[in-house]
């Protein structure tokens, strides 16, 4: 019986939409596989214990800490990393707002924060500050004091609603 | 006629930062994101005792388990066992004596990080534990390293003006107080990391690191490896936060990576995980500051007698400079005719403390600001009144005898923040409410508090003169300009600001300017990126270099057109004649100039005005070329049952001289303010036998966005004559202000007077039980 | 290399975990397990993934599901705190459980952390524990020896020791549906507002009878003892008494007297004891207040 359900050392999953077939230690951290095996270094490690959110990726669309996800549990699942969002030439509105509103300083927290913020704005069109704070609380930033990060989200929402391009200059609609 | 309306300059606007898109897309490559061919990984073997004699280091078990690994100890060093900084007491690897917990004693390299860590764990460290000095009190009682009867003093200095004893004797009232602060860890989100690349004796050494000061590391490596300077190359990788933490310590980790690389003959990377980063790297110096202040009844200061003690940890690091800044700011932004400030840094057997945003000034200004509130209460004045009375005005003289210039904006900052928040009215209303007694019904208590600080921009004293910072601009084909400076951007936005300053000074559009990677092989030594000096000093040097370039190109254009150079102007990337006709575009001009063999780089050097002098023996003279001023008003809510504090709103009024890039400027102020607030009420390191107990992010608590107040920043611009752009330093200023302001707000809310940081709920409870409660002030002052 | 198993049924999982040769550990959201793996640089011989087990999923209403015979809300042990805080049954009937779930870690953690893992991990600071004590939940345990139902209050034996037998799993948590009018209260005092481990965490559940007296009072508390525990003294101080200042003070004093918290890296014994008493007092006073 055991053999029938033993997981082979192969994990099939997708990363940013691309099917991947990975082999190795089942308890390997998704974070290490992304960074050191797939070369997707946009996902950062700030603590290795779920506290900082620098390693945030979307697992079937939900933000999780990649430092606390074993490869074993990636079978059949969709992983989205920061590299799967807009590239430098086609930034998502929220990415552009981060740059323009001053939500980026050293950038070490940024990929994780951008993904969490993007996931929030995908779910809720108009979160208020309290709701933003709750959603972003798993992403530590030591540089900005967060104020400009909150403003980046507010700018994104305003741009989306107003259609025009207000302060943050983000005129596009989210797909 | 071409459209010749002069495009307004870049300075004063907030264009998107050039490194932004790469950062929001995850494309930026930090040290740990770099993989070089054949690269191995390093790990560090540490001795657990705070003080010990090393008896034996045995790599055999590590080698037996994994024969491929390389182990290296102090015996294998190519040069002196010294981390080059100020004193020569900090070893690269402890050889005989261990002076603090987790001190490195050996290094290991292996093909993978996991194997390196496993091997490091197998190296046997045999040591005999020795008596250790773990706190300032123990240090005062005597340090075995200093013979046992007296403290081991790592640095000392004194500032004196007037006659303190006479001043105190003539005062209406003498008020005393003692204030303490603890360790603070930087928690840059990117931990320390470095890659050493040994290219061989001939080609030399290259290091890529997460660091603030490439030339510090360069100097340290030149000495350790005994190589000529040109055979050592230090490059800064994009750096995920520094806050001072990557000023001194990179000298250590870069040396370690370089040593391993030389030994292995291949690139070796060392990246600390968070736990190792916390236990191994420098922290903010804990402090104890005593004040004895003479005042007149009306609140006027007549004498300040201040004693500053800092806990330096095991080695000197940058402590003398930290102490100097601590002492020079210890009186706060207040005029006083008779001042004596004595400072000492004592050694303990704890990990060495070093640079941290503010560099000693946050510690002493926490004390100064709390003491001002204590004086105000003793006199029945409100916090605003006491500060209005004493704050520096232009023309006032500081304890070093420096006459303050017209950009002395303490009062403006104070009033702007106070008016914006209706401070006086609200502070008094809450005091009255406390006097009346509040229902004990679990409803939160509101509180409001303020603090006022100053912060000197640039190196202390004659530091800039000794350094003679050099930086420049290179002309590239197509009229592009490249900034050449060793100043690093670890988040602050230095690159963006340099581009703005150079674009305007050269007369080209912002998009034409880029910044060269800080690389000691390619850029001149513009000095370390510390001390709030970068925009003011290095920015000024760059403006001069860019102006030279502009003049040279205009002369060249004039020659070509047969005109006089003075008649041409370079605006927005176009060369214009007196009739505003376009003579040439800057791009074609540059290409022609380069084709004609003109030199491509302009390097300028900082020259402080000769009248700016500081005497390091007497501590008299111009301590800093300019001062930034800042007032924070913090509003808090305190749960009466749990004493949990929530900062709800912070108003920051700061005089930055000139905001080159207002968004980045506000970002510096807000980020620094949050670090300061958190140091004030949240962040704490407890020690046990010289080891930090809060050694992970689960236990070292920094604020999440849910803990963070809304922030409003009021930029006050009063240009300093000390820099061509008028900008003062902004990086450190906010770090001085947040902690005393939040503690004052907590005092207003609860009546509990806290004199030691952090004002955690536990400490509030303790203080209340100890009777440290102030009487509400309800009489109109 | 660890061996990994993804069982197709709870039976299979239990069989695997019961095999001493294999030495397997169960893994759910991994938010405790992998933190420890990382800190201790440890690895496992074999792991059994619980996240795929249908038997551990879902939150549903079960009539007569509890030992007492009344209706219960039955929560699969592998339910995440995100699922719990969003669940309509939980929100309607067990609001303090939804509230506690919302304070655990932050979004990323709630998306992975399971309630079964929170209990099995047996931290004295687990935030769901005081709530389940106050609500007097039962656990359905499934092991090599079969299924058994135990009151949650008897689950913790000592610091990080539970009555789970080797190979035994928490399958479901049954929470009796409180009768209408039951008051529920939750208060967490953490190291900060999110991503915070509790210094003190308190939950309360009770009824206020028409005669104005308090009945069925249960307090559950975390972080003040080696295990999450009930405050029997404080409960007795309230039971059958009117809500009000006198009862509140008595309950607070009883609570302070019956716990023996410690100093640690997060807080102090003195603070924990004092704050627990204040919170007990506040909760009882609030009962009086919202009775109007
Ligand atoms: C950053 C961070 C913040 C956190 N904040 C909080 C907080 O605020 N409050 C709080 O209470 N907790 C907090 N936690 C811990 C919390 O996430 C865990 O306790 C979580 O609920 C454990 O569930 P899991 O599914 O992740 O368990 P796992 O980590 O998968 O397992 C934990 C342990 O339980 C065992 N186990 C798991 N499921 C079962 C089962 N069904 N039956 C038997 N044994 C089982 C495992 O073998 C393991 O020993 C935090 C954790 C992190 C990383
Ligand atoms: S690295 Fe995963 S949360 Fe910090
Ligand atoms: S920008 Fe540096 S940590 Fe957020």
Short mmCIF file of N, CA, C and O in Angstrom, two decimals, chain C residues 39-144:
data_model
loop_
_atom_site.label_atom_id
_atom_site.label_comp_id
_atom_site.label_asym_id
_atom_site.label_seq_id
_atom_site.Cartn_x
_atom_site.Cartn_y
_atom_site.Cartn_z
N UNK C 39 15.18 26.59 11.58
CA UNK C 39 15.94 27.06 12.74
C UNK C 39 16.88 25.96 13.25
O UNK C 39 18.00 26.23 13.67
N UNK C 40 16.41 24.73 13.20
CA UNK C 40 17.23 23.65 13.76
C UNK C 40 18.04 22.93 12.68
O UNK C 40 18.75 21.98 12.99
N UNK C 41 17.90 23.38 11.47
CA UNK C 41 18.54 22.71 10.33
C UNK C 41 18.31 21.19 10.39
O UNK C 41 19.23 20.41 10.29
N UNK C 42 17.04 20.84 10.60
CA UNK C 42 16.75 19.41 10.72
C UNK C 42 16.04 18.93 9.47
O UNK C 42 15.50 19.74 8.70
N UNK C 43 16.02 17.64 9.28
CA UNK C 43 15.22 17.09 8.18
C UNK C 43 14.45 15.89 8.71
O UNK C 43 14.62 15.48 9.85
N UNK C 44 13.57 15.37 7.87
CA UNK C 44 12.68 14.29 8.31
C UNK C 44 12.93 13.05 7.48
O UNK C 44 13.21 13.15 6.28
N UNK C 45 12.82 11.91 8.11
CA UNK C 45 12.97 10.66 7.34
C UNK C 45 11.84 10.51 6.35
O UNK C 45 12.02 10.12 5.21
N UNK C 46 10.64 10.79 6.83
CA UNK C 46 9.48 10.63 5.95
C UNK C 46 8.39 11.61 6.38
O UNK C 46 8.30 11.96 7.56
N UNK C 47 7.62 12.07 5.41
CA UNK C 47 6.53 12.99 5.72
C UNK C 47 5.24 12.50 5.05
O UNK C 47 5.27 11.88 3.98
N UNK C 48 4.14 12.77 5.72
CA UNK C 48 2.82 12.41 5.19
C UNK C 48 2.02 13.70 5.05
O UNK C 48 1.79 14.40 6.03
N UNK C 49 1.63 13.99 3.83
CA UNK C 49 0.93 15.25 3.56
C UNK C 49 -0.56 15.12 3.90
O UNK C 49 -1.24 14.23 3.40
N UNK C 50 -1.01 16.01 4.76
CA UNK C 50 -2.42 15.94 5.16
C UNK C 50 -3.32 16.84 4.31
O UNK C 50 -4.55 16.73 4.39
N UNK C 51 -2.73 17.72 3.55
CA UNK C 51 -3.57 18.73 2.90
C UNK C 51 -4.51 18.14 1.84
O UNK C 51 -5.52 18.75 1.52
N UNK C 52 -4.17 16.96 1.33
CA UNK C 52 -5.02 16.40 0.29
C UNK C 52 -6.18 15.55 0.83
O UNK C 52 -6.96 15.01 0.04
N UNK C 53 -6.29 15.42 2.13
CA UNK C 53 -7.28 14.49 2.68
C UNK C 53 -8.67 15.13 2.79
O UNK C 53 -8.87 16.07 3.57
N UNK C 54 -9.61 14.58 2.05
CA UNK C 54 -10.96 15.14 2.06
C UNK C 54 -11.56 15.09 3.46
O UNK C 54 -12.29 15.99 3.86
N UNK C 55 -11.19 14.04 4.22
CA UNK C 55 -11.78 13.90 5.56
C UNK C 55 -11.38 15.04 6.49
O UNK C 55 -12.02 15.25 7.53
N UNK C 56 -10.31 15.71 6.18
CA UNK C 56 -9.84 16.79 7.07
C UNK C 56 -10.30 18.16 6.57
O UNK C 56 -9.88 19.19 7.09
N UNK C 57 -11.13 18.16 5.55
CA UNK C 57 -11.52 19.42 4.94
C UNK C 57 -12.93 19.82 5.34
O UNK C 57 -13.71 18.99 5.74
N UNK C 58 -13.24 21.07 5.13
CA UNK C 58 -14.62 21.52 5.20
C UNK C 58 -15.09 21.92 6.58
O UNK C 58 -14.56 21.47 7.60
N UNK C 59 -16.07 22.79 6.56
CA UNK C 59 -16.68 23.27 7.79
C UNK C 59 -18.18 23.07 7.61
O UNK C 59 -18.74 23.55 6.63
N UNK C 60 -18.80 22.31 8.51
CA UNK C 60 -20.23 22.05 8.29
C UNK C 60 -21.01 22.01 9.60
O UNK C 60 -20.43 21.88 10.68
N UNK C 61 -22.29 22.06 9.43
CA UNK C 61 -23.25 22.01 10.55
C UNK C 61 -23.62 20.55 10.76
O UNK C 61 -23.92 19.86 9.81
N UNK C 62 -23.59 20.08 11.98
CA UNK C 62 -24.03 18.71 12.24
C UNK C 62 -24.99 18.72 13.41
O UNK C 62 -24.63 19.10 14.52
N UNK C 63 -26.24 18.31 13.12
CA UNK C 63 -27.25 18.22 14.20
C UNK C 63 -26.85 17.09 15.13
O UNK C 63 -26.44 16.02 14.68
N UNK C 64 -26.97 17.32 16.39
CA UNK C 64 -26.69 16.26 17.36
C UNK C 64 -25.28 15.71 17.23
O UNK C 64 -25.01 14.56 17.56
N UNK C 65 -24.42 16.50 16.72
CA UNK C 65 -23.06 16.01 16.45
C UNK C 65 -22.18 15.93 17.68
O UNK C 65 -21.21 15.17 17.71
N UNK C 66 -22.51 16.66 18.70
CA UNK C 66 -21.63 16.69 19.86
C UNK C 66 -22.01 15.64 20.88
O UNK C 66 -23.08 15.04 20.80
N UNK C 67 -21.12 15.42 21.83
CA UNK C 67 -21.41 14.44 22.87
C UNK C 67 -22.64 14.86 23.65
O UNK C 67 -23.41 14.03 24.12
N UNK C 68 -22.85 16.16 23.78
CA UNK C 68 -23.98 16.65 24.54
C UNK C 68 -25.28 16.57 23.75
O UNK C 68 -26.36 16.82 24.29
N UNK C 69 -25.19 16.22 22.49
CA UNK C 69 -26.40 16.00 21.71
C UNK C 69 -26.87 17.18 20.91
O UNK C 69 -27.64 17.03 19.98
N UNK C 70 -26.42 18.39 21.22
CA UNK C 70 -26.87 19.56 20.48
C UNK C 70 -26.17 19.65 19.14
O UNK C 70 -25.33 18.82 18.80
N UNK C 71 -26.52 20.66 18.36
CA UNK C 71 -25.86 20.85 17.07
C UNK C 71 -24.42 21.31 17.27
O UNK C 71 -24.11 21.95 18.28
N UNK C 72 -23.57 20.95 16.32
CA UNK C 72 -22.18 21.41 16.38
C UNK C 72 -21.78 22.00 15.04
O UNK C 72 -22.39 21.69 14.00
N UNK C 73 -20.78 22.87 15.07
CA UNK C 73 -20.08 23.23 13.84
C UNK C 73 -18.85 22.34 13.82
O UNK C 73 -18.07 22.33 14.78
N UNK C 74 -18.72 21.57 12.74
CA UNK C 74 -17.61 20.64 12.67
C UNK C 74 -16.57 21.16 11.67
O UNK C 74 -16.90 21.43 10.52
N UNK C 75 -15.37 21.30 12.15
CA UNK C 75 -14.33 21.94 11.35
C UNK C 75 -13.25 20.93 11.03
O UNK C 75 -12.67 20.33 11.95
N UNK C 76 -12.99 20.70 9.76
CA UNK C 76 -11.91 19.79 9.38
C UNK C 76 -10.58 20.35 9.86
O UNK C 76 -10.33 21.55 9.78
N UNK C 77 -9.73 19.45 10.36
CA UNK C 77 -8.48 19.91 10.97
C UNK C 77 -7.57 20.60 9.97
O UNK C 77 -6.74 21.43 10.36
N UNK C 78 -7.72 20.28 8.70
CA UNK C 78 -6.84 20.90 7.71
C UNK C 78 -7.43 22.21 7.16
O UNK C 78 -6.92 22.75 6.18
N UNK C 79 -8.48 22.72 7.81
CA UNK C 79 -9.02 24.02 7.38
C UNK C 79 -8.01 25.11 7.71
O UNK C 79 -7.46 25.14 8.80
N UNK C 80 -7.80 25.99 6.76
CA UNK C 80 -6.88 27.09 7.03
C UNK C 80 -7.61 28.20 7.79
O UNK C 80 -8.84 28.28 7.77
N UNK C 81 -6.83 29.06 8.40
CA UNK C 81 -7.45 30.18 9.11
C UNK C 81 -8.12 31.15 8.14
O UNK C 81 -9.09 31.81 8.51
N UNK C 82 -7.63 31.21 6.92
CA UNK C 82 -8.33 32.04 5.92
C UNK C 82 -9.72 31.48 5.68
O UNK C 82 -10.71 32.22 5.61
N UNK C 83 -9.82 30.15 5.56
CA UNK C 83 -11.12 29.53 5.33
C UNK C 83 -12.01 29.73 6.55
O UNK C 83 -13.20 30.03 6.42
N UNK C 84 -11.43 29.59 7.72
CA UNK C 84 -12.22 29.69 8.95
C UNK C 84 -12.77 31.11 9.13
O UNK C 84 -13.95 31.31 9.42
N UNK C 85 -11.91 32.10 8.92
CA UNK C 85 -12.38 33.46 9.19
C UNK C 85 -13.43 33.91 8.18
O UNK C 85 -14.21 34.82 8.45
N UNK C 86 -13.44 33.25 6.99
CA UNK C 86 -14.41 33.64 5.97
C UNK C 86 -15.68 32.81 6.03
O UNK C 86 -16.67 33.12 5.36
N UNK C 87 -15.68 31.77 6.83
CA UNK C 87 -16.80 30.82 6.78
C UNK C 87 -18.06 31.41 7.43
O UNK C 87 -18.02 31.87 8.58
N UNK C 88 -19.18 31.34 6.74
CA UNK C 88 -20.41 31.95 7.28
C UNK C 88 -20.89 31.30 8.58
O UNK C 88 -21.36 32.00 9.48
N UNK C 89 -20.76 29.97 8.68
CA UNK C 89 -21.20 29.32 9.93
C UNK C 89 -20.35 29.80 11.11
O UNK C 89 -20.87 30.10 12.19
N UNK C 90 -19.06 29.87 10.88
CA UNK C 90 -18.17 30.31 11.96
C UNK C 90 -18.49 31.75 12.32
O UNK C 90 -18.60 32.10 13.50
N UNK C 91 -18.65 32.55 11.31
CA UNK C 91 -18.89 33.98 11.60
C UNK C 91 -20.19 34.19 12.36
O UNK C 91 -20.28 35.04 13.24
N UNK C 92 -21.18 33.37 12.00
CA UNK C 92 -22.48 33.55 12.63
C UNK C 92 -22.49 32.99 14.05
O UNK C 92 -22.98 33.64 14.97
N UNK C 93 -21.96 31.80 14.22
CA UNK C 93 -22.12 31.13 15.51
C UNK C 93 -20.89 31.18 16.41
O UNK C 93 -21.01 31.07 17.62
N UNK C 94 -19.75 31.28 15.82
CA UNK C 94 -18.52 31.24 16.60
C UNK C 94 -17.68 32.49 16.29
O UNK C 94 -16.53 32.38 15.86
N UNK C 95 -18.27 33.66 16.48
CA UNK C 95 -17.55 34.87 16.04
C UNK C 95 -16.16 35.00 16.64
O UNK C 95 -15.26 35.51 15.98
N UNK C 96 -15.95 34.49 17.86
CA UNK C 96 -14.60 34.66 18.44
C UNK C 96 -13.59 33.76 17.74
O UNK C 96 -12.39 34.05 17.75
N UNK C 97 -14.06 32.71 17.12
CA UNK C 97 -13.11 31.88 16.37
C UNK C 97 -12.69 32.61 15.08
O UNK C 97 -11.52 32.61 14.70
N UNK C 98 -13.67 33.25 14.46
CA UNK C 98 -13.34 34.04 13.27
C UNK C 98 -12.39 35.18 13.64
O UNK C 98 -11.42 35.47 12.94
N UNK C 99 -12.67 35.77 14.79
CA UNK C 99 -11.83 36.88 15.24
C UNK C 99 -10.41 36.41 15.51
O UNK C 99 -9.43 37.05 15.09
N UNK C 100 -10.29 35.30 16.19
CA UNK C 100 -8.96 34.78 16.49
C UNK C 100 -8.23 34.43 15.20
O UNK C 100 -7.05 34.74 15.04
N UNK C 101 -8.94 33.80 14.28
CA UNK C 101 -8.31 33.40 13.01
C UNK C 101 -7.73 34.61 12.31
O UNK C 101 -6.65 34.56 11.71
N UNK C 102 -8.45 35.73 12.41
CA UNK C 102 -8.00 36.94 11.72
C UNK C 102 -6.77 37.56 12.37
O UNK C 102 -6.13 38.42 11.78
N UNK C 103 -6.45 37.14 13.59
CA UNK C 103 -5.26 37.70 14.24
C UNK C 103 -4.04 36.82 14.07
O UNK C 103 -2.96 37.15 14.56
N UNK C 104 -4.21 35.69 13.43
CA UNK C 104 -3.07 34.76 13.34
C UNK C 104 -2.15 35.18 12.20
O UNK C 104 -2.59 35.28 11.04
N UNK C 105 -0.89 35.45 12.53
CA UNK C 105 0.09 35.84 11.51
C UNK C 105 -0.43 36.99 10.70
O UNK C 105 -0.82 38.02 11.23
N UNK C 106 -0.43 36.80 9.40
CA UNK C 106 -1.01 37.77 8.48
C UNK C 106 -1.56 36.95 7.31
O UNK C 106 -1.62 35.71 7.38
N UNK C 107 -1.92 37.64 6.25
CA UNK C 107 -2.62 36.98 5.15
C UNK C 107 -1.89 35.71 4.66
O UNK C 107 -2.48 34.63 4.56
N UNK C 108 -0.60 35.84 4.39
CA UNK C 108 0.15 34.70 3.85
C UNK C 108 0.09 33.50 4.80
O UNK C 108 0.00 32.35 4.36
N UNK C 109 0.20 33.78 6.09
CA UNK C 109 0.21 32.69 7.07
C UNK C 109 -1.20 32.09 7.16
O UNK C 109 -1.38 30.88 7.15
N UNK C 110 -2.21 32.95 7.21
CA UNK C 110 -3.58 32.44 7.32
C UNK C 110 -3.95 31.57 6.11
O UNK C 110 -4.77 30.67 6.22
N UNK C 111 -3.34 31.86 4.98
CA UNK C 111 -3.63 31.05 3.80
C UNK C 111 -3.08 29.64 3.90
O UNK C 111 -3.48 28.76 3.14
N UNK C 112 -2.15 29.43 4.81
CA UNK C 112 -1.51 28.11 4.91
C UNK C 112 -1.75 27.43 6.26
O UNK C 112 -1.91 26.21 6.32
N UNK C 113 -1.74 28.21 7.33
CA UNK C 113 -1.80 27.62 8.66
C UNK C 113 -3.15 26.96 8.88
O UNK C 113 -4.20 27.53 8.59
N UNK C 114 -3.13 25.75 9.43
CA UNK C 114 -4.38 25.04 9.68
C UNK C 114 -4.68 25.03 11.17
O UNK C 114 -3.77 25.14 12.01
N UNK C 115 -5.95 24.83 11.47
CA UNK C 115 -6.34 24.82 12.89
C UNK C 115 -5.84 23.54 13.55
O UNK C 115 -5.42 23.56 14.71
N UNK C 116 -5.83 22.44 12.81
CA UNK C 116 -5.30 21.20 13.37
C UNK C 116 -3.83 21.35 13.75
O UNK C 116 -3.39 20.91 14.81
N UNK C 117 -3.09 21.98 12.86
CA UNK C 117 -1.66 22.20 13.13
C UNK C 117 -1.47 23.10 14.33
O UNK C 117 -0.57 22.91 15.15
N UNK C 118 -2.31 24.11 14.45
CA UNK C 118 -2.22 25.06 15.56
C UNK C 118 -2.37 24.31 16.89
O UNK C 118 -1.62 24.56 17.84
N UNK C 119 -3.32 23.35 16.93
CA UNK C 119 -3.55 22.61 18.17
C UNK C 119 -2.47 21.55 18.38
O UNK C 119 -1.93 21.40 19.47
N UNK C 120 -2.14 20.82 17.32
CA UNK C 120 -1.17 19.72 17.46
C UNK C 120 0.21 20.25 17.80
O UNK C 120 0.97 19.62 18.52
N UNK C 121 0.52 21.39 17.29
CA UNK C 121 1.83 22.00 17.58
C UNK C 121 1.97 22.31 19.07
O UNK C 121 3.05 22.36 19.61
N UNK C 122 0.81 22.53 19.70
CA UNK C 122 0.74 22.61 21.17
C UNK C 122 1.57 23.73 21.77
O UNK C 122 2.17 23.58 22.83
N UNK C 123 1.62 24.85 21.08
CA UNK C 123 2.26 26.01 21.69
C UNK C 123 1.32 26.59 22.73
O UNK C 123 0.11 26.66 22.51
N UNK C 124 1.85 27.01 23.87
CA UNK C 124 0.98 27.64 24.87
C UNK C 124 0.39 28.96 24.36
O UNK C 124 -0.55 29.48 24.94
N UNK C 125 0.95 29.48 23.26
CA UNK C 125 0.49 30.76 22.73
C UNK C 125 -0.44 30.60 21.53
O UNK C 125 -0.80 31.60 20.91
N UNK C 126 -0.82 29.39 21.18
CA UNK C 126 -1.68 29.19 20.01
C UNK C 126 -2.98 29.96 20.20
O UNK C 126 -3.66 29.82 21.22
N UNK C 127 -3.33 30.77 19.23
CA UNK C 127 -4.46 31.67 19.42
C UNK C 127 -5.82 31.02 19.28
O UNK C 127 -6.82 31.54 19.77
N UNK C 128 -5.89 29.89 18.59
CA UNK C 128 -7.21 29.26 18.49
C UNK C 128 -7.54 28.50 19.78
O UNK C 128 -8.70 28.20 20.06
N UNK C 129 -6.50 28.18 20.56
CA UNK C 129 -6.71 27.32 21.72
C UNK C 129 -7.66 27.92 22.77
O UNK C 129 -8.62 27.26 23.18
N UNK C 130 -7.43 29.16 23.22
CA UNK C 130 -8.33 29.70 24.24
C UNK C 130 -9.77 29.78 23.76
O UNK C 130 -10.71 29.57 24.53
N UNK C 131 -9.94 30.03 22.47
CA UNK C 131 -11.28 30.11 21.91
C UNK C 131 -11.97 28.75 22.00
O UNK C 131 -13.13 28.64 22.42
N UNK C 132 -11.24 27.71 21.63
CA UNK C 132 -11.84 26.39 21.65
C UNK C 132 -12.09 25.92 23.09
O UNK C 132 -13.02 25.16 23.35
N UNK C 133 -11.28 26.41 24.02
CA UNK C 133 -11.55 26.11 25.43
C UNK C 133 -12.81 26.82 25.88
O UNK C 133 -13.68 26.22 26.55
N UNK C 134 -12.93 28.08 25.51
CA UNK C 134 -14.10 28.84 25.93
C UNK C 134 -15.37 28.26 25.31
O UNK C 134 -16.44 28.28 25.91
N UNK C 135 -15.25 27.75 24.10
CA UNK C 135 -16.42 27.20 23.42
C UNK C 135 -16.63 25.72 23.76
O UNK C 135 -17.54 25.08 23.27
N UNK C 136 -15.75 25.19 24.57
CA UNK C 136 -15.82 23.80 25.03
C UNK C 136 -15.88 22.81 23.87
O UNK C 136 -16.75 21.94 23.80
N UNK C 137 -14.93 22.93 22.97
CA UNK C 137 -14.92 22.09 21.78
C UNK C 137 -14.47 20.67 22.11
O UNK C 137 -13.89 20.41 23.16
N UNK C 138 -14.76 19.80 21.16
CA UNK C 138 -14.26 18.42 21.24
C UNK C 138 -13.40 18.14 20.02
O UNK C 138 -13.62 18.71 18.96
N UNK C 139 -12.48 17.22 20.21
CA UNK C 139 -11.64 16.84 19.08
C UNK C 139 -11.97 15.41 18.67
O UNK C 139 -12.14 14.54 19.53
N UNK C 140 -12.05 15.22 17.37
CA UNK C 140 -12.18 13.86 16.85
C UNK C 140 -10.79 13.42 16.43
O UNK C 140 -10.18 14.02 15.54
N UNK C 141 -10.26 12.43 17.12
CA UNK C 141 -8.92 11.95 16.84
C UNK C 141 -9.02 10.62 16.10
O UNK C 141 -9.87 9.79 16.44
N UNK C 142 -8.17 10.45 15.11
CA UNK C 142 -8.18 9.18 14.38
C UNK C 142 -6.76 8.64 14.39
O UNK C 142 -5.81 9.35 14.03
N UNK C 143 -6.64 7.40 14.83
CA UNK C 143 -5.31 6.82 14.90
C UNK C 143 -5.33 5.37 14.50
O UNK C 143 -6.38 4.84 14.11
N UNK C 144 -4.20 4.73 14.61
CA UNK C 144 -4.12 3.31 14.28
C UNK C 144 -5.16 2.51 15.05
O UNK C 144 -5.69 1.51 14.57
#
